[in-house]
mmCIF file of C-alpha atoms and ligand atoms in Angstrom:
data_model
loop_
_atom_site.group_PDB
_atom_site.id
_atom_site.type_symbol
_atom_site.label_atom_id
_atom_site.label_comp_id
_atom_site.label_asym_id
_atom_site.label_seq_id
_atom_site.Cartn_x
_atom_site.Cartn_y
_atom_site.Cartn_z
ATOM 1 C CA MET A 19 1.737 22.453 -10.811
ATOM 2 C CA GLY A 20 1.795 18.894 -12.021
ATOM 3 C CA CYS A 21 -1.021 16.419 -11.191
ATOM 4 C CA ILE A 22 -0.886 12.759 -10.215
ATOM 5 C CA VAL A 23 -3.647 10.330 -9.342
ATOM 6 C CA ILE A 24 -3.311 7.761 -6.666
ATOM 7 C CA ALA A 25 -5.147 4.726 -7.904
ATOM 8 C CA THR A 26 -7.018 3.960 -4.735
ATOM 9 C CA ALA A 27 -10.426 4.858 -3.156
ATOM 10 C CA ASN A 28 -9.168 3.844 0.279
ATOM 11 C CA ALA A 29 -9.171 7.073 2.211
ATOM 12 C CA HIS A 30 -6.503 5.805 4.720
ATOM 13 C CA LYS A 31 -4.133 5.071 1.930
ATOM 14 C CA VAL A 32 -4.749 8.434 0.344
ATOM 15 C CA GLU A 33 -3.846 10.149 3.562
ATOM 16 C CA GLU A 34 -0.663 8.056 3.833
ATOM 17 C CA PHE A 35 0.363 8.907 0.346
ATOM 18 C CA ARG A 36 -0.447 12.548 0.774
ATOM 19 C CA ALA A 37 1.688 12.632 3.937
ATOM 20 C CA LEU A 38 4.506 10.853 2.173
ATOM 21 C CA MET A 39 4.216 13.212 -0.730
ATOM 22 C CA GLY A 40 5.015 16.040 1.713
ATOM 23 C CA LYS A 41 5.793 19.358 0.224
ATOM 24 C CA GLN A 42 6.114 18.202 -3.415
ATOM 25 C CA ASP A 43 4.498 20.835 -5.686
ATOM 26 C CA VAL A 44 1.977 18.375 -7.075
ATOM 27 C CA ASP A 45 -1.834 18.145 -7.005
ATOM 28 C CA VAL A 46 -2.525 14.730 -5.573
ATOM 29 C CA LYS A 47 -5.863 13.338 -6.623
ATOM 30 C CA SER A 48 -7.234 9.885 -5.860
ATOM 31 C CA LEU A 49 -10.067 7.723 -7.317
ATOM 32 C CA LEU A 50 -12.326 9.458 -4.698
ATOM 33 C CA ASP A 51 -12.106 12.380 -7.138
ATOM 34 C CA TYR A 52 -13.283 10.166 -10.001
ATOM 35 C CA PRO A 53 -16.425 8.563 -8.565
ATOM 36 C CA HIS A 54 -17.708 7.398 -12.007
ATOM 37 C CA MET A 55 -14.657 5.364 -12.850
ATOM 38 C CA PRO A 56 -15.674 1.704 -13.244
ATOM 39 C CA PRO A 57 -14.179 -0.631 -10.635
ATOM 40 C CA ILE A 58 -10.762 -2.031 -11.524
ATOM 41 C CA GLU A 59 -10.599 -5.814 -11.574
ATOM 42 C CA GLU A 60 -7.597 -6.915 -9.674
ATOM 43 C CA ASN A 61 -7.051 -10.202 -11.322
ATOM 44 C CA GLY A 62 -3.210 -10.408 -11.222
ATOM 45 C CA SER A 63 -1.302 -13.158 -9.479
ATOM 46 C CA SER A 64 1.208 -11.026 -7.668
ATOM 47 C CA PHE A 65 1.388 -7.610 -5.935
ATOM 48 C CA ARG A 66 3.360 -6.342 -8.928
ATOM 49 C CA GLU A 67 0.782 -7.416 -11.466
ATOM 50 C CA ASN A 68 -2.121 -5.986 -9.465
ATOM 51 C CA ALA A 69 -0.357 -2.651 -8.893
ATOM 52 C CA SER A 70 0.442 -2.411 -12.624
ATOM 53 C CA ILE A 71 -3.140 -3.208 -13.554
ATOM 54 C CA LYS A 72 -4.419 -0.424 -11.194
ATOM 55 C CA ALA A 73 -1.877 2.153 -12.222
ATOM 56 C CA LEU A 74 -2.645 1.645 -15.914
ATOM 57 C CA ALA A 75 -6.380 1.720 -15.478
ATOM 58 C CA ALA A 76 -6.189 5.000 -13.530
ATOM 59 C CA CYS A 77 -3.654 6.595 -15.909
ATOM 60 C CA ASN A 78 -5.899 5.725 -18.898
ATOM 61 C CA TYR A 79 -9.155 6.759 -17.273
ATOM 62 C CA CYS A 80 -7.953 10.028 -15.594
ATOM 63 C CA ASP A 81 -5.495 10.961 -18.319
ATOM 64 C CA VAL A 82 -2.703 11.893 -15.841
ATOM 65 C CA PRO A 83 0.270 10.070 -14.473
ATOM 66 C CA ALA A 84 -0.854 7.470 -11.904
ATOM 67 C CA PHE A 85 0.684 5.747 -8.910
ATOM 68 C CA ALA A 86 -0.947 2.541 -7.618
ATOM 69 C CA ASP A 87 0.027 0.287 -4.776
ATOM 70 C CA ASP A 88 -0.949 -3.175 -4.118
ATOM 71 C CA SER A 89 -0.060 -4.439 -0.724
ATOM 72 C CA GLY A 90 -0.808 -7.100 1.799
ATOM 73 C CA LEU A 91 0.320 -9.156 4.754
ATOM 74 C CA GLU A 92 2.290 -12.400 4.352
ATOM 75 C CA VAL A 93 2.334 -14.695 7.264
ATOM 76 C CA ALA A 94 5.093 -17.292 7.420
ATOM 77 C CA ALA A 95 3.204 -20.051 9.276
ATOM 78 C CA LEU A 96 0.327 -19.665 6.696
ATOM 79 C CA ASP A 97 2.686 -20.116 3.729
ATOM 80 C CA GLY A 98 2.376 -16.450 2.873
ATOM 81 C CA ALA A 99 -1.451 -16.080 3.218
ATOM 82 C CA PRO A 100 -3.393 -13.914 3.097
ATOM 83 C CA GLY A 101 -0.919 -12.280 0.660
ATOM 84 C CA ILE A 102 -2.554 -10.788 -2.379
ATOM 85 C CA TYR A 103 -5.956 -11.768 -0.962
ATOM 86 C CA SER A 104 -5.387 -9.632 2.279
ATOM 87 C CA ALA A 105 -8.317 -7.318 1.438
ATOM 88 C CA ARG A 106 -10.603 -10.128 0.605
ATOM 89 C CA TYR A 107 -9.558 -12.603 3.490
ATOM 90 C CA ALA A 108 -12.908 -11.774 5.249
ATOM 91 C CA PRO A 109 -15.634 -9.130 4.758
ATOM 92 C CA THR A 110 -14.512 -6.533 7.319
ATOM 93 C CA ALA A 111 -11.219 -5.602 9.006
ATOM 94 C CA PRO A 112 -12.200 -6.979 12.491
ATOM 95 C CA GLU A 113 -13.270 -10.213 10.822
ATOM 96 C CA ARG A 114 -9.994 -10.426 8.859
ATOM 97 C CA ILE A 115 -8.088 -9.984 12.135
ATOM 98 C CA ALA A 116 -10.166 -12.556 13.895
ATOM 99 C CA LYS A 117 -9.727 -15.076 11.116
ATOM 100 C CA LEU A 118 -5.977 -14.536 11.115
ATOM 101 C CA LEU A 119 -5.641 -14.929 14.915
ATOM 102 C CA LYS A 120 -7.690 -18.112 14.712
ATOM 103 C CA ALA A 121 -5.540 -19.514 11.887
ATOM 104 C CA LEU A 122 -2.504 -18.884 14.051
ATOM 105 C CA GLU A 123 -3.943 -20.389 17.242
ATOM 106 C CA GLY A 124 -1.350 -22.687 18.844
ATOM 107 C CA LYS A 125 1.406 -21.713 16.386
ATOM 108 C CA THR A 126 4.661 -20.345 17.808
ATOM 109 C CA ASP A 127 5.961 -18.998 14.548
ATOM 110 C CA ARG A 128 4.321 -15.546 14.431
ATOM 111 C CA ARG A 129 6.629 -14.026 11.743
ATOM 112 C CA ALA A 130 4.947 -11.897 9.159
ATOM 113 C CA ARG A 131 5.753 -9.092 6.652
ATOM 114 C CA PHE A 132 3.868 -6.308 5.025
ATOM 115 C CA VAL A 133 4.663 -5.937 1.285
ATOM 116 C CA CYS A 134 3.793 -3.077 -0.994
ATOM 117 C CA VAL A 135 4.498 -2.710 -4.629
ATOM 118 C CA ILE A 136 4.018 0.690 -6.237
ATOM 119 C CA ALA A 137 3.555 0.911 -10.056
ATOM 120 C CA ILE A 138 3.839 4.163 -11.899
ATOM 121 C CA ALA A 139 2.026 4.610 -15.196
ATOM 122 C CA VAL A 140 2.569 7.488 -17.618
ATOM 123 C CA ASN A 141 1.017 8.011 -20.995
ATOM 124 C CA GLY A 142 -0.671 4.597 -21.026
ATOM 125 C CA GLU A 143 2.399 2.661 -19.955
ATOM 126 C CA VAL A 144 3.724 1.272 -16.733
ATOM 127 C CA VAL A 145 7.140 2.848 -16.477
ATOM 128 C CA ASP A 146 8.402 0.964 -13.382
ATOM 129 C CA THR A 147 7.476 -0.785 -10.164
ATOM 130 C CA PHE A 148 9.041 -0.541 -6.708
ATOM 131 C CA GLU A 149 8.764 -2.854 -3.726
ATOM 132 C CA GLY A 150 8.928 -2.188 -0.013
ATOM 133 C CA GLU A 151 8.541 -4.534 2.923
ATOM 134 C CA VAL A 152 8.502 -4.290 6.730
ATOM 135 C CA ARG A 153 9.125 -7.383 8.751
ATOM 136 C CA GLY A 154 7.536 -8.169 12.040
ATOM 137 C CA ARG A 155 5.353 -10.529 13.889
ATOM 138 C CA ILE A 156 1.624 -11.064 14.627
ATOM 139 C CA ALA A 157 0.447 -10.082 18.183
ATOM 140 C CA ASP A 158 -1.719 -12.464 20.303
ATOM 141 C CA ALA A 159 -4.556 -9.939 20.374
ATOM 142 C CA PRO A 160 -5.387 -6.628 18.568
ATOM 143 C CA ARG A 161 -3.977 -3.462 20.178
ATOM 144 C CA GLY A 162 -4.248 0.225 19.286
ATOM 145 C CA GLU A 163 -6.658 2.503 17.434
ATOM 146 C CA GLY A 164 -4.495 4.053 14.665
ATOM 147 C CA GLY A 165 -3.943 2.937 11.070
ATOM 148 C CA PHE A 166 -6.180 0.452 9.268
ATOM 149 C CA GLY A 167 -6.542 -3.109 8.172
ATOM 150 C CA TYR A 168 -4.226 -5.571 9.998
ATOM 151 C CA ASP A 169 -2.364 -2.669 11.870
ATOM 152 C CA PRO A 170 -3.716 -3.667 15.311
ATOM 153 C CA VAL A 171 -2.040 -7.119 15.086
ATOM 154 C CA PHE A 172 1.202 -6.345 13.387
ATOM 155 C CA ILE A 173 4.293 -5.644 15.595
ATOM 156 C CA PRO A 174 7.233 -4.359 13.420
ATOM 157 C CA ASP A 175 10.722 -5.686 14.180
ATOM 158 C CA GLY A 176 12.536 -3.527 16.703
ATOM 159 C CA TYR A 177 9.217 -2.406 18.399
ATOM 160 C CA ASP A 178 7.052 -3.710 21.192
ATOM 161 C CA CYS A 179 3.883 -1.989 19.914
ATOM 162 C CA THR A 180 1.646 -2.640 16.997
ATOM 163 C CA PHE A 181 1.331 -0.419 13.885
ATOM 164 C CA ALA A 182 -1.977 0.780 15.250
ATOM 165 C CA GLU A 183 -0.259 1.988 18.457
ATOM 166 C CA LEU A 184 2.399 3.949 16.518
ATOM 167 C CA SER A 185 1.819 7.605 15.539
ATOM 168 C CA ALA A 186 0.909 8.134 11.833
ATOM 169 C CA GLU A 187 4.349 9.845 11.479
ATOM 170 C CA GLU A 188 6.226 6.833 12.842
ATOM 171 C CA LYS A 189 4.228 4.396 10.799
ATOM 172 C CA ASN A 190 4.853 6.490 7.614
ATOM 173 C CA ARG A 191 8.621 6.463 8.414
ATOM 174 C CA ILE A 192 8.999 2.668 8.479
ATOM 175 C CA SER A 193 6.079 1.162 6.590
ATOM 176 C CA HIS A 194 6.287 -1.086 3.496
ATOM 177 C CA ARG A 195 4.369 1.701 1.710
ATOM 178 C CA ALA A 196 6.889 4.280 2.837
ATOM 179 C CA VAL A 197 9.838 2.183 1.661
ATOM 180 C CA ALA A 198 8.298 1.505 -1.769
ATOM 181 C CA PHE A 199 7.195 5.090 -2.017
ATOM 182 C CA ARG A 200 10.726 6.479 -1.237
ATOM 183 C CA LYS A 201 12.109 4.331 -4.075
ATOM 184 C CA ALA A 202 9.399 5.472 -6.464
ATOM 185 C CA MET A 203 10.023 9.139 -5.620
ATOM 186 C CA GLU A 204 13.807 8.673 -6.149
ATOM 187 C CA PHE A 205 12.964 7.309 -9.573
ATOM 188 C CA VAL A 206 10.645 10.184 -10.385
ATOM 189 C CA GLU A 207 13.158 12.772 -9.291
ATOM 190 C CA ASP A 208 15.988 11.019 -11.088
ATOM 191 C CA GLN A 209 14.342 10.092 -14.373
ATOM 192 C CA MET A 210 12.144 12.963 -15.490
ATOM 193 C CA SER A 211 9.780 15.606 -14.521
ATOM 194 C CA MET A 212 6.957 13.267 -15.220
ATOM 195 C CA LEU A 213 4.637 14.958 -12.764
ATOM 196 C CA ASP A 214 5.134 18.217 -14.554
ATOM 197 C CA ASN A 215 2.369 19.106 -16.918
ATOM 198 C CA ASP A 216 4.965 20.405 -19.398
ATOM 199 C CA PHE A 217 6.017 16.846 -19.859
ATOM 200 C CA LEU A 218 2.581 15.599 -20.869
HETATM 201 P P1 LIG B 20 -5.051 -3.432 -1.538
HETATM 202 O O1 LIG B 20 -5.874 -2.257 -1.377
HETATM 203 O O2 LIG B 20 -5.550 -4.294 -2.655
HETATM 204 O O3 LIG B 20 -3.629 -3.147 -1.743
HETATM 205 O O4 LIG B 20 -5.278 -4.271 -0.301
HETATM 206 C C1 LIG B 20 -4.364 -4.298 0.709
HETATM 207 C C2 LIG B 20 -4.959 -4.957 1.901
HETATM 208 O O5 LIG B 20 -3.872 -5.428 2.704
HETATM 209 C C3 LIG B 20 -5.639 -3.880 2.847
HETATM 210 O O6 LIG B 20 -7.016 -3.923 2.623
HETATM 211 C C4 LIG B 20 -5.326 -4.404 4.214
HETATM 212 O O7 LIG B 20 -6.198 -5.375 4.640
HETATM 213 C C5 LIG B 20 -3.896 -4.941 4.044
HETATM 214 N N1 LIG B 20 -2.857 -3.888 4.294
HETATM 215 C C6 LIG B 20 -2.065 -3.283 3.310
HETATM 216 N N2 LIG B 20 -1.284 -2.314 3.915
HETATM 217 C C7 LIG B 20 -1.610 -2.348 5.177
HETATM 218 C C8 LIG B 20 -1.173 -1.506 6.261
HETATM 219 O O8 LIG B 20 -0.389 -0.634 6.085
HETATM 220 N N3 LIG B 20 -1.833 -1.835 7.401
HETATM 221 C C9 LIG B 20 -2.731 -2.704 7.583
HETATM 222 N N4 LIG B 20 -3.166 -3.448 6.650
HETATM 223 C C10 LIG B 20 -2.666 -3.277 5.355
#
Protein backbone atom coordinates (compact mmCIF):
# COMPACT_ATOMS: atom_id res chain seq x y z
CA MET A 1 0.00 0.00 0.00
CA GLY A 2 1.27 3.48 -0.85
CA CYS A 3 1.60 6.25 1.68
CA ILE A 4 0.89 9.95 1.42
CA VAL A 5 1.15 12.71 3.95
CA ILE A 6 -1.36 15.54 4.06
CA ALA A 7 0.66 18.60 5.06
CA THR A 8 -1.67 19.90 7.73
CA ALA A 9 -2.12 19.49 11.46
CA ASN A 10 -5.74 20.75 11.22
CA ALA A 11 -7.79 17.71 12.30
CA HIS A 12 -10.89 19.00 10.43
CA LYS A 13 -8.97 19.22 7.16
CA VAL A 14 -7.45 15.77 7.74
CA GLU A 15 -10.96 14.33 8.15
CA GLU A 16 -12.18 16.09 4.99
CA PHE A 17 -9.21 14.78 3.02
CA ARG A 18 -9.62 11.25 4.39
CA ALA A 19 -13.30 11.30 3.40
CA LEU A 20 -12.40 12.63 -0.06
CA MET A 21 -9.73 9.97 -0.45
CA GLY A 22 -12.50 7.40 0.04
CA LYS A 23 -11.59 3.86 -0.75
CA GLN A 24 -8.18 4.57 -2.33
CA ASP A 25 -5.73 1.92 -1.19
CA VAL A 26 -3.38 4.38 0.43
CA ASP A 27 -2.18 5.03 3.95
CA VAL A 28 -3.11 8.66 4.61
CA LYS A 29 -0.94 10.33 7.24
CA SER A 30 -0.92 13.94 8.36
CA LEU A 31 1.45 16.20 10.28
CA LEU A 32 -0.33 15.01 13.43
CA ASP A 33 1.68 11.80 12.85
CA TYR A 34 4.93 13.84 12.77
CA PRO A 35 4.68 15.93 15.96
CA HIS A 36 8.39 16.82 15.91
CA MET A 37 8.34 18.42 12.48
CA PRO A 38 9.31 22.10 12.85
CA PRO A 39 6.49 24.52 11.98
CA ILE A 40 6.31 25.48 8.29
CA GLU A 41 6.60 29.21 7.63
CA GLU A 42 3.82 30.16 5.21
CA ASN A 43 5.46 33.23 3.72
CA GLY A 44 4.17 32.97 0.16
CA SER A 45 2.10 35.72 -1.43
CA SER A 46 -0.59 33.48 -2.96
CA PHE A 47 -2.54 30.34 -2.14
CA ARG A 48 -0.45 28.55 -4.79
CA GLU A 49 2.89 29.59 -3.26
CA ASN A 50 1.82 28.67 0.25
CA ALA A 51 0.47 25.26 -0.82
CA SER A 52 3.75 24.56 -2.64
CA ILE A 53 5.85 25.59 0.37
CA LYS A 54 3.84 23.27 2.64
CA ALA A 55 3.85 20.29 0.26
CA LEU A 56 7.59 20.52 -0.30
CA ALA A 57 8.40 20.88 3.40
CA ALA A 58 6.25 17.86 4.30
CA CYS A 59 7.60 15.75 1.42
CA ASN A 60 11.19 16.51 2.42
CA TYR A 61 10.66 15.96 6.15
CA CYS A 62 8.46 12.85 5.97
CA ASP A 63 10.16 11.38 2.88
CA VAL A 64 6.86 10.37 1.25
CA PRO A 65 4.70 12.07 -1.40
CA ALA A 66 2.84 15.03 0.11
CA PHE A 67 -0.40 16.86 -0.56
CA ALA A 68 -0.83 20.35 0.86
CA ASP A 69 -3.69 22.73 0.57
CA ASP A 70 -3.79 26.42 1.15
CA SER A 71 -7.21 27.84 1.33
CA GLY A 72 -9.15 30.83 2.44
CA LEU A 73 -12.11 33.08 2.03
CA GLU A 74 -12.15 36.03 -0.40
CA VAL A 75 -14.84 38.64 0.16
CA ALA A 76 -15.67 40.91 -2.78
CA ALA A 77 -16.60 44.01 -0.74
CA LEU A 78 -13.31 43.70 1.18
CA ASP A 79 -11.19 43.57 -1.98
CA GLY A 80 -10.53 39.86 -1.51
CA ALA A 81 -9.69 39.99 2.21
CA PRO A 82 -9.07 38.01 4.34
CA GLY A 83 -7.67 35.87 1.46
CA ILE A 84 -4.34 34.22 2.25
CA TYR A 85 -4.59 35.74 5.73
CA SER A 86 -7.87 33.90 6.51
CA ALA A 87 -6.35 31.78 9.28
CA ARG A 88 -4.62 34.81 10.82
CA TYR A 89 -7.47 37.35 10.48
CA ALA A 90 -8.12 37.15 14.25
CA PRO A 91 -6.97 34.73 16.99
CA THR A 92 -9.97 32.34 17.11
CA ALA A 93 -12.65 31.23 14.65
CA PRO A 94 -15.50 33.06 16.48
CA GLU A 95 -13.36 36.23 16.57
CA ARG A 96 -12.57 35.90 12.86
CA ILE A 97 -16.29 35.60 12.09
CA ALA A 98 -17.15 38.57 14.33
CA LYS A 99 -14.45 40.70 12.64
CA LEU A 100 -15.72 39.73 9.19
CA LEU A 101 -19.36 40.52 10.01
CA LYS A 102 -18.28 43.88 11.47
CA ALA A 103 -16.27 44.72 8.36
CA LEU A 104 -19.36 43.96 6.25
CA GLU A 105 -21.79 45.96 8.38
CA GLY A 106 -23.97 48.14 6.16
CA LYS A 107 -22.59 46.59 2.95
CA THR A 108 -25.09 45.12 0.54
CA ASP A 109 -22.53 43.26 -1.56
CA ARG A 110 -22.11 40.01 0.40
CA ARG A 111 -20.42 38.01 -2.41
CA ALA A 112 -17.57 35.76 -1.35
CA ARG A 113 -15.72 32.69 -2.49
CA PHE A 114 -13.72 29.97 -0.83
CA VAL A 115 -10.55 29.11 -2.71
CA CYS A 116 -8.33 26.09 -2.29
CA VAL A 117 -5.07 25.27 -4.03
CA ILE A 118 -3.61 21.81 -3.60
CA ALA A 119 0.06 21.21 -4.33
CA ILE A 120 1.56 17.75 -4.76
CA ALA A 121 5.23 17.19 -4.02
CA VAL A 122 7.06 13.97 -4.88
CA ASN A 123 10.77 13.25 -4.42
CA GLY A 124 11.58 16.80 -3.33
CA GLU A 125 9.74 18.55 -6.16
CA VAL A 126 6.33 20.18 -6.54
CA VAL A 127 4.88 18.26 -9.49
CA ASP A 128 1.70 20.29 -9.94
CA THR A 129 -0.94 22.48 -8.30
CA PHE A 130 -4.75 22.41 -8.62
CA GLU A 131 -7.30 25.10 -7.78
CA GLY A 132 -10.89 24.78 -6.66
CA GLU A 133 -13.42 27.43 -5.70
CA VAL A 134 -16.96 27.63 -4.41
CA ARG A 135 -18.86 30.87 -4.79
CA GLY A 136 -21.43 32.12 -2.35
CA ARG A 137 -22.32 34.93 0.02
CA ILE A 138 -21.76 35.93 3.64
CA ALA A 139 -24.73 35.46 5.97
CA ASP A 140 -25.88 38.23 8.33
CA ALA A 141 -25.19 36.05 11.38
CA PRO A 142 -23.51 32.68 12.07
CA ARG A 143 -25.70 29.57 11.67
CA GLY A 144 -24.98 25.86 12.11
CA GLU A 145 -22.66 23.62 14.10
CA GLY A 146 -20.79 21.64 11.42
CA GLY A 147 -17.52 22.27 9.61
CA PHE A 148 -14.92 24.75 10.82
CA GLY A 149 -13.54 28.24 10.30
CA TYR A 150 -15.87 30.54 8.38
CA ASP A 151 -18.40 27.78 7.61
CA PRO A 152 -21.16 29.25 9.84
CA VAL A 153 -21.30 32.46 7.75
CA PHE A 154 -20.76 31.09 4.23
CA ILE A 155 -23.86 30.34 2.12
CA PRO A 156 -22.86 28.56 -1.12
CA ASP A 157 -24.64 29.62 -4.31
CA GLY A 158 -27.77 27.53 -4.90
CA TYR A 159 -28.33 26.97 -1.16
CA ASP A 160 -30.18 28.80 1.63
CA CYS A 161 -28.11 27.27 4.41
CA THR A 162 -24.53 27.85 5.49
CA PHE A 163 -21.68 25.39 5.05
CA ALA A 164 -21.98 24.70 8.80
CA GLU A 165 -25.61 23.59 8.30
CA LEU A 166 -24.78 21.14 5.52
CA SER A 167 -23.91 17.52 6.25
CA ALA A 168 -20.21 16.69 5.98
CA GLU A 169 -21.06 14.59 2.88
CA GLU A 170 -22.77 17.51 1.15
CA LYS A 171 -19.97 19.97 1.99
CA ASN A 172 -17.40 17.43 0.76
CA ARG A 173 -19.30 17.16 -2.52
CA ILE A 174 -19.26 20.87 -3.39
CA SER A 175 -16.46 22.50 -1.42
CA HIS A 176 -13.45 24.33 -2.86
CA ARG A 177 -11.28 21.62 -1.31
CA ALA A 178 -13.35 18.87 -2.98
CA VAL A 179 -13.08 20.56 -6.39
CA ALA A 180 -9.30 21.01 -6.09
CA PHE A 181 -8.98 17.51 -4.68
CA ARG A 182 -10.87 15.89 -7.56
CA LYS A 183 -8.56 17.62 -10.04
CA ALA A 184 -5.52 16.48 -8.07
CA MET A 185 -6.74 12.86 -7.94
CA GLU A 186 -7.43 12.85 -11.69
CA PHE A 187 -3.83 13.95 -12.19
CA VAL A 188 -2.51 11.28 -9.83
CA GLU A 189 -4.55 8.56 -11.53
CA ASP A 190 -3.61 9.77 -15.04
CA GLN A 191 0.05 10.50 -14.60
CA MET A 192 1.63 7.84 -12.50
CA SER A 193 1.26 5.55 -9.58
CA MET A 194 3.00 8.14 -7.46
CA LEU A 195 1.29 6.90 -4.33
CA ASP A 196 2.61 3.43 -4.93
CA ASN A 197 5.71 2.60 -2.92
CA ASP A 198 7.20 0.77 -5.93
CA PHE A 199 7.48 4.14 -7.64
CA LEU A 200 9.61 5.61 -4.87
P1 LIG B 1 -4.80 27.34 5.82
O1 LIG B 1 -4.80 26.23 6.84
O2 LIG B 1 -3.56 28.16 5.82
O3 LIG B 1 -5.19 26.85 4.47
O4 LIG B 1 -5.90 28.34 6.34
C1 LIG B 1 -7.13 28.38 5.79
C2 LIG B 1 -8.06 29.18 6.66
O5 LIG B 1 -9.12 29.59 5.78
C3 LIG B 1 -8.71 28.33 7.75
O6 LIG B 1 -8.09 28.47 8.97
C4 LIG B 1 -10.12 28.89 7.77
O7 LIG B 1 -10.14 30.04 8.57
C5 LIG B 1 -10.36 29.28 6.33
N1 LIG B 1 -10.96 28.15 5.58
C6 LIG B 1 -10.38 27.40 4.61
N2 LIG B 1 -11.21 26.43 4.18
C7 LIG B 1 -12.33 26.57 4.90
C8 LIG B 1 -13.55 25.83 4.93
O8 LIG B 1 -13.79 24.84 4.22
N3 LIG B 1 -14.46 26.28 5.81
C9 LIG B 1 -14.26 27.36 6.61
N4 LIG B 1 -13.13 28.05 6.65
C10 LIG B 1 -12.16 27.66 5.79
